[in-house]
Coordinates of C-alpha atoms in Angstrom, one line a residue:
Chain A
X1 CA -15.4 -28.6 -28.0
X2 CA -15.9 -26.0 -25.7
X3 CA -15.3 -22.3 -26.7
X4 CA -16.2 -18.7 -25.2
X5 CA -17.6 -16.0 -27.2
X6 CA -17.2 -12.7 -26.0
X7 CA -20.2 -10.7 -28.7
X8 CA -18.6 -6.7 -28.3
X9 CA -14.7 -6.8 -29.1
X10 CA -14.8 -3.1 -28.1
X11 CA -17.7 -1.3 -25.9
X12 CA -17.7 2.2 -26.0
X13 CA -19.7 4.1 -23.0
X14 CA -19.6 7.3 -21.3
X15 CA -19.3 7.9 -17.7
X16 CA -21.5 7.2 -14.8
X17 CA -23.8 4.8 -17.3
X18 CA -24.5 1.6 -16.6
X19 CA -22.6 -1.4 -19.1
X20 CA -22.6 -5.1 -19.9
X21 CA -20.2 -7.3 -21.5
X22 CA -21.6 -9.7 -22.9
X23 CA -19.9 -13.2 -22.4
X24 CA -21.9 -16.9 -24.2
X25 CA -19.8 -20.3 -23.8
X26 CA -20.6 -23.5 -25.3
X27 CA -20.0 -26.8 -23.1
X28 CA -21.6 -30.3 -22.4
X29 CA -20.1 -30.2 -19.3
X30 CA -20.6 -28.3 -16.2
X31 CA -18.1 -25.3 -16.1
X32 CA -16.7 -22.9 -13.5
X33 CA -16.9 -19.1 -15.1
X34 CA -14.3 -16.1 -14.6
X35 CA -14.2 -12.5 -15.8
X36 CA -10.4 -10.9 -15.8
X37 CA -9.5 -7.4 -16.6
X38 CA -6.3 -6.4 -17.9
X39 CA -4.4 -2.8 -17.9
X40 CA -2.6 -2.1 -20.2
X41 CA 0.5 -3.3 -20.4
X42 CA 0.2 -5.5 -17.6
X43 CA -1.1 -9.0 -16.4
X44 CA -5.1 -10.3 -16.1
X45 CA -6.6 -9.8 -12.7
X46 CA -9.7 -11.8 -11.7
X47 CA -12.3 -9.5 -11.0
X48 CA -15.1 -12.1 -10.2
X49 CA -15.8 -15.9 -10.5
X50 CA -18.7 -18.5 -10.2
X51 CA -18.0 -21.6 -9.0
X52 CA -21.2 -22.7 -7.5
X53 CA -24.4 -21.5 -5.4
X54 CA -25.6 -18.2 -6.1
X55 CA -25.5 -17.3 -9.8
X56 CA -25.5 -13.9 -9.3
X57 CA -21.6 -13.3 -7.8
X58 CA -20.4 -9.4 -7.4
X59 CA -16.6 -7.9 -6.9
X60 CA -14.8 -5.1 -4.8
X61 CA -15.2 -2.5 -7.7
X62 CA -19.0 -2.8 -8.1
X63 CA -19.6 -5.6 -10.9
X64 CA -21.6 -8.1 -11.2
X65 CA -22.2 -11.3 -13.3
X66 CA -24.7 -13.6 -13.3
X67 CA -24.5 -17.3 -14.4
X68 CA -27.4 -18.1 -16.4
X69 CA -27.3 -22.0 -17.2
X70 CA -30.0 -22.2 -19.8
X71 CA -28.9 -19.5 -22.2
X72 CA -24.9 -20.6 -21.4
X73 CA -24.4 -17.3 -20.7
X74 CA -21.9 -15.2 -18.1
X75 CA -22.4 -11.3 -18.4
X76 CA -20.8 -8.7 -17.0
X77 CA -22.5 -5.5 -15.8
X78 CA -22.0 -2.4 -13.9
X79 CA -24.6 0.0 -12.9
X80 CA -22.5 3.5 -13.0
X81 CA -18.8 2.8 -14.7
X82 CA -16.1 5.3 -14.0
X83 CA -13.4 7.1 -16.1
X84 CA -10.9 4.1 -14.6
X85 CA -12.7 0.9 -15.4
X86 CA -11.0 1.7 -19.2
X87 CA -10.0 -2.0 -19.6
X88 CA -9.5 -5.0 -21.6
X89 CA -12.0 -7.7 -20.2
X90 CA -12.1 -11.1 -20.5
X91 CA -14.6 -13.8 -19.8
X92 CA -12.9 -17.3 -19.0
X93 CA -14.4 -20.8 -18.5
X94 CA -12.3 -23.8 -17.2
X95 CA -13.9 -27.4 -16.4
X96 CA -14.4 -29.8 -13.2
X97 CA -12.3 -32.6 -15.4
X98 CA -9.3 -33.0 -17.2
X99 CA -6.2 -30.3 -17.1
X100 CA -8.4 -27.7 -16.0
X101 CA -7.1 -25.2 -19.1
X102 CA -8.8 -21.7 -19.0
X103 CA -10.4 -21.3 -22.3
X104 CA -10.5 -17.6 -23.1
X105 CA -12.9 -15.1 -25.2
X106 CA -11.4 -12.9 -27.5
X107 CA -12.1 -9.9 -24.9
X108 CA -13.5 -6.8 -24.8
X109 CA -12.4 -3.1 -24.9
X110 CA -14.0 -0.9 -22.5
X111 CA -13.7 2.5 -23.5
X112 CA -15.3 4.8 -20.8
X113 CA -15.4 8.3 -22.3
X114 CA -16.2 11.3 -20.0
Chain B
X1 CA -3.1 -12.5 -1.1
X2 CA -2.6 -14.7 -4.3
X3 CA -0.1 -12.7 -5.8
X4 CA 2.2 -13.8 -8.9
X5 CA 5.5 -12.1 -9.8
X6 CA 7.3 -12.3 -12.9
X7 CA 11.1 -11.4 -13.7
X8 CA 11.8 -9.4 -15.8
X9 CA 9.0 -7.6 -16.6
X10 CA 11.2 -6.3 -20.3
X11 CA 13.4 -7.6 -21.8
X12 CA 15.5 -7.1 -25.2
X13 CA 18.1 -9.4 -26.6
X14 CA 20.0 -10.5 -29.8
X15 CA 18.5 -12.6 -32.2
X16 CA 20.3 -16.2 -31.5
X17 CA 20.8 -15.2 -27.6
X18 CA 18.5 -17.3 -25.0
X19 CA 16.3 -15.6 -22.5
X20 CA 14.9 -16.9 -19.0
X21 CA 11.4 -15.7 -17.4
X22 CA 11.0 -16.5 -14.0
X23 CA 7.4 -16.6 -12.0
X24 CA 6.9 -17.2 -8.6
X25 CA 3.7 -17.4 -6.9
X26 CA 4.7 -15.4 -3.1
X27 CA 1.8 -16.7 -1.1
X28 CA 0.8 -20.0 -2.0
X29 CA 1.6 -22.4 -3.7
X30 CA 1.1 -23.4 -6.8
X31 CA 0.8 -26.8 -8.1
X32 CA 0.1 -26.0 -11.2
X33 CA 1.4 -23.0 -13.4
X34 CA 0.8 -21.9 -16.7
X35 CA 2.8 -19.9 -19.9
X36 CA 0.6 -17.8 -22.5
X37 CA 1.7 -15.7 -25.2
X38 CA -0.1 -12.6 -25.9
X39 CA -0.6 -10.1 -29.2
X40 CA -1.2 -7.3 -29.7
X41 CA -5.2 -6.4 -29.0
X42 CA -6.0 -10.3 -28.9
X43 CA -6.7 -12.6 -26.2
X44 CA -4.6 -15.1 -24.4
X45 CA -2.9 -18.3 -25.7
X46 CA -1.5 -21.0 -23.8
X47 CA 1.8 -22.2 -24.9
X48 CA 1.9 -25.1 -21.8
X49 CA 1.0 -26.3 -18.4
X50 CA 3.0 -27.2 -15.9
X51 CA 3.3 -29.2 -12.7
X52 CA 5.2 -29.4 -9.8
X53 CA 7.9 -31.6 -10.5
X54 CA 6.5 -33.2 -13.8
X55 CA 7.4 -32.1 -17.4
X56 CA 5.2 -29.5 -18.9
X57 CA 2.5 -30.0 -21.7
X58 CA 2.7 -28.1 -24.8
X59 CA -0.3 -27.4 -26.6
X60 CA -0.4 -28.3 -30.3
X61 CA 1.9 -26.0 -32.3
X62 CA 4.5 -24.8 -29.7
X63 CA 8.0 -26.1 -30.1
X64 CA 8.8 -28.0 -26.8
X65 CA 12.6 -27.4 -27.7
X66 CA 12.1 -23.6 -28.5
X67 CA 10.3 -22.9 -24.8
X68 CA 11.6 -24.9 -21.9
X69 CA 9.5 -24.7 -19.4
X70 CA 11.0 -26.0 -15.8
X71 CA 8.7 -26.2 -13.1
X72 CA 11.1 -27.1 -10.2
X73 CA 9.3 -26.1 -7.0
X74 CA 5.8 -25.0 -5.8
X75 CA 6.7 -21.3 -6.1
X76 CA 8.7 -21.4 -8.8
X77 CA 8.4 -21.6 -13.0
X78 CA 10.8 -20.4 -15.6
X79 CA 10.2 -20.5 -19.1
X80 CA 13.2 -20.3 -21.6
X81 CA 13.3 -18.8 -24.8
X82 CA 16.3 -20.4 -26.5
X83 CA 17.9 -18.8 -29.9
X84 CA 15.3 -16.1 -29.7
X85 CA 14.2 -14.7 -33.3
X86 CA 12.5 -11.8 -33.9
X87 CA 9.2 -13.1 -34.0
X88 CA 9.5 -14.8 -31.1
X89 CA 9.0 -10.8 -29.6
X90 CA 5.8 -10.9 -27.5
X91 CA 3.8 -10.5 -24.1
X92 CA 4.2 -13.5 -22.1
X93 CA 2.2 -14.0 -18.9
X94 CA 2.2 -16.8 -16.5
X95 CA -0.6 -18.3 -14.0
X96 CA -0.6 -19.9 -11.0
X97 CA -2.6 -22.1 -9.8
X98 CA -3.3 -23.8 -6.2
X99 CA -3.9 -27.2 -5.4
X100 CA -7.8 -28.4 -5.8
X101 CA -8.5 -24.7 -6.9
X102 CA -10.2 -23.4 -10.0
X103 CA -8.6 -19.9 -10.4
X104 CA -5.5 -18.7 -12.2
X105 CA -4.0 -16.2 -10.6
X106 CA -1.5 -14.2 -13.4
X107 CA 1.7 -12.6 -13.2
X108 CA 1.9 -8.9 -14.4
X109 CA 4.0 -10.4 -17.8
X110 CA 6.7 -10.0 -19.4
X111 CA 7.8 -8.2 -22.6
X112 CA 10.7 -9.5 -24.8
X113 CA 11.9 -8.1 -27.8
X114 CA 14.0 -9.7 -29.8
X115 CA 16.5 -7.3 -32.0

């Protein structure tokens, strides 16, 4: 079965240093990877995805993630996090086949502390 | 673009009462929408998936009769919490998601409270 595992359930960092979230999924199949971050209080937004080509995919806000097939893995990392990156994030895989369900870690709370 | 809405973003009712939640994807459309429940500090779980025009798929565990789910056109899901009890109070967020497309795109959710 396939399943996300997202290792920190709460990352605590001050500001301007650089973070990772770490994100491992477990699939005999080839997947497509997302990270979302939620706000309190409100819905998920997708902050970046890999779908193919270069596994090394960036968003808007300055993060990064980097597909890395052979350890299964999908972290998250940004080089200089600010006092509003304070965030639930969570790392999502969904499959070519079938329904196409997002299976989703348990998340992880980014506490950016001045 | 790829923006979902949802209506209402609270709600509070009677225990017994039913209660509809409405999401609309405004600039695409979506073939394929999704319902999750969320608690407090823990990740997502999907309650169903539906299709345009096709009945929706529970996951194992959620009472089809408890949560309708109508997905009646390409912008358009409602999910219905019928005879609401109080532990049926949550965060519930839906996703949208276009044809041949990988990514859920979420509404902002709703809270219910049931009293």
């Amino acid at each position: 079965a396939q399943s996300v595992t997202q290792l920190d359930s709460q990352v605590p960092v001050f500001e301007e240093a650089p973070v990772e979230l770490r994100c491992n999924y477990s699939s005999s199949v080839s997947v497509y990877l997302f990270w979302y971050v939620q706000y309190p209080n409100q819905g998920l937004q997708l902050l970046l995805k890999y779908l193919s080509g270069s596994t090394l995919v960036e968003s808007i806000n300055g993060f990064e993630a980097e597909f890395n097939k052979s350890q299964t893995s999908f972290h998250l990392r940004k080089p200089s996090v600010h006092i509003s990156d304070t965030a639930e994030y969570f790392c999502a895989v969904t499959f070519s086949w079938g329904a196409q369900k997002l299976v989703f870690g348990q998340g992880t709370r980014l506490t950016i502390n001045p | 673009g790829a923006v979902v809405s949802q209506h209402p973003s609270r709600v509070i009712c009677k225990s017994g009462t039913s209660v509809k939640i409405e999401c609309r994807s405004l600039d695409f459309q979506a073939t394929t929408m999704f319902w999750y429940r969320q608690f407090p500090k823990q990740s997502l779980m999907l309650m169903a998936t539906s299709n345009e025009g096709s009945k929706a798929t529970y996951e194992q565990g959620v009472e089809k009769d408890k949560f309708l789910i109508n997905h009646a056109s390409l912008t358009l899901s409602t999910l219905t919490v019928t005879s609401a009890h109080p532990e049926d109070s949550s965060f519930y967020i839906c996703s949208a998601r276009a044809d041949r497309a990988y990514e859920q795109y979420f509404g902002p959710g709703t809270r219910l409270t049931v009293t």
